[in-house]
Amino acid sequence: ELLSRFELVVPKSATNKKGADGVRALLSSAGVSDKEFRIGKTKVFLGVGVLDQLEQRRMEYIASKVLSMQMLVRAYNARKRLKLLRDEKARAAKAKAEAEAAARAAE
């Protein structure tokens, strides 16, 4: 569970392993010293503040990805709106030119 939850926080090379070796690699690449955790047969025991530190890094990573997605969507919407405005302006200019041409022809 620890590996799947925090694999986002560390580089990909550290999450290739499974089990105790994977947890050890994940924690060491996350900057947690060997003195701050113990790995049992079925559980991982973390020292005070280690889980909070990992959660903090995970939330910062997720927040940065969310900001990137928001930036992409806002840029897409801005380009779409700009295209609509340009098309509308071109249609208005074309209609004005046609009206002027019709007025000249009527004279």
CSV table of C-alpha atoms in Angstrom, one decimal:
chain,number,residue,atom,x,y,z
A,1,GLU,CA,0.0,0.0,0.0
A,2,LEU,CA,2.9,2.4,0.8
A,3,LEU,CA,4.5,1.8,-2.6
A,4,SER,CA,1.3,2.4,-4.5
A,5,ARG,CA,0.4,5.5,-2.6
A,6,PHE,CA,3.8,7.3,-2.7
A,7,GLU,CA,5.3,6.1,-6.0
A,8,LEU,CA,4.4,9.5,-7.5
A,9,VAL,CA,6.7,11.2,-5.0
A,10,VAL,CA,10.0,9.5,-6.1
A,11,PRO,CA,11.8,8.9,-9.4
A,12,LYS,CA,10.6,6.0,-11.5
A,13,SER,CA,13.9,4.1,-11.0
A,14,ALA,CA,13.2,3.7,-7.2
A,15,THR,CA,9.7,2.2,-7.7
A,16,ASN,CA,10.8,-0.7,-9.9
A,17,LYS,CA,11.3,-3.0,-7.0
A,18,LYS,CA,8.5,-4.8,-5.0
A,19,GLY,CA,8.1,-5.7,-1.4
A,20,ALA,CA,10.5,-4.7,1.3
A,21,ASP,CA,13.2,-3.8,-1.2
A,22,GLY,CA,10.8,-1.5,-3.0
A,23,VAL,CA,9.7,0.2,0.2
A,24,ARG,CA,13.4,0.6,1.3
A,25,ALA,CA,14.2,2.1,-2.1
A,26,LEU,CA,11.2,4.4,-2.0
A,27,LEU,CA,11.9,5.7,1.4
A,28,SER,CA,15.6,6.2,0.8
A,29,SER,CA,15.0,8.1,-2.5
A,30,ALA,CA,12.4,10.2,-0.6
A,31,GLY,CA,15.2,11.3,1.7
A,32,VAL,CA,14.1,9.3,4.8
A,33,SER,CA,17.1,8.0,6.8
A,34,ASP,CA,17.4,4.4,7.8
A,35,LYS,CA,16.9,5.4,11.4
A,36,GLU,CA,13.4,6.8,10.8
A,37,PHE,CA,11.8,3.5,9.6
A,38,ARG,CA,11.8,-0.2,10.2
A,39,ILE,CA,10.5,-2.9,7.8
A,40,GLY,CA,8.8,-5.9,9.4
A,41,LYS,CA,7.5,-9.0,7.7
A,42,THR,CA,4.2,-7.5,6.9
A,43,LYS,CA,4.3,-3.9,8.0
A,44,VAL,CA,6.4,-0.8,7.7
A,45,PHE,CA,7.0,1.2,10.8
A,46,LEU,CA,7.6,4.9,10.2
A,47,GLY,CA,9.1,7.3,12.7
A,48,VAL,CA,7.4,10.5,13.9
A,49,GLY,CA,6.6,12.9,11.0
A,50,VAL,CA,7.8,10.6,8.2
A,51,LEU,CA,4.3,9.8,7.0
A,52,ASP,CA,3.4,13.5,7.2
A,53,GLN,CA,6.5,14.4,5.2
A,54,LEU,CA,5.6,11.8,2.5
A,55,GLU,CA,2.0,13.0,2.4
A,56,GLN,CA,3.2,16.6,2.0
A,57,ARG,CA,5.4,15.7,-0.9
A,58,ARG,CA,2.6,13.7,-2.5
A,59,MET,CA,0.2,16.6,-2.2
A,60,GLU,CA,2.7,19.1,-3.6
A,61,TYR,CA,3.2,16.7,-6.6
A,62,ILE,CA,-0.5,16.4,-7.2
A,63,ALA,CA,-1.0,20.1,-6.9
A,64,SER,CA,1.7,20.8,-9.5
A,65,LYS,CA,0.0,18.4,-11.9
A,66,VAL,CA,-3.4,20.0,-11.3
A,67,LEU,CA,-1.9,23.4,-12.0
A,68,SER,CA,-0.4,22.1,-15.2
A,69,MET,CA,-3.7,20.7,-16.4
A,70,GLN,CA,-5.5,24.0,-15.5
A,71,MET,CA,-3.0,25.9,-17.4
A,72,LEU,CA,-3.5,23.7,-20.5
A,73,VAL,CA,-7.3,24.0,-20.3
A,74,ARG,CA,-7.2,27.7,-19.8
A,75,ALA,CA,-4.8,28.2,-22.8
A,76,TYR,CA,-7.1,26.0,-25.0
A,77,ASN,CA,-10.1,28.0,-24.0
A,78,ALA,CA,-8.3,31.3,-24.6
A,79,ARG,CA,-7.3,30.1,-28.1
A,80,LYS,CA,-10.8,28.9,-28.8
A,81,ARG,CA,-12.3,32.3,-27.7
A,82,LEU,CA,-9.7,34.2,-29.8
A,83,LYS,CA,-10.6,32.2,-32.9
A,84,LEU,CA,-14.3,32.9,-32.3
A,85,LEU,CA,-13.6,36.6,-31.9
A,86,ARG,CA,-11.5,36.7,-35.1
A,87,ASP,CA,-14.1,34.8,-37.0
A,88,GLU,CA,-16.8,37.2,-35.7
A,89,LYS,CA,-14.7,40.2,-36.7
A,90,ALA,CA,-14.1,38.8,-40.2
A,91,ARG,CA,-17.8,38.1,-40.7
A,92,ALA,CA,-18.7,41.7,-39.6
A,93,ALA,CA,-16.1,43.1,-41.9
A,94,LYS,CA,-17.4,41.0,-44.8
A,95,ALA,CA,-21.0,42.1,-44.1
A,96,LYS,CA,-19.9,45.7,-44.0
A,97,ALA,CA,-18.0,45.4,-47.2
A,98,GLU,CA,-21.0,43.7,-48.9
A,99,ALA,CA,-23.3,46.4,-47.6
A,100,GLU,CA,-21.0,49.2,-48.9
A,101,ALA,CA,-20.8,47.4,-52.3
A,102,ALA,CA,-24.6,47.1,-52.4
A,103,ALA,CA,-25.0,50.8,-51.6
A,104,ARG,CA,-22.6,51.8,-54.3
A,105,ALA,CA,-24.4,49.6,-56.8
A,106,ALA,CA,-27.7,51.1,-55.9
A,107,GLU,CA,-26.4,54.6,-56.6
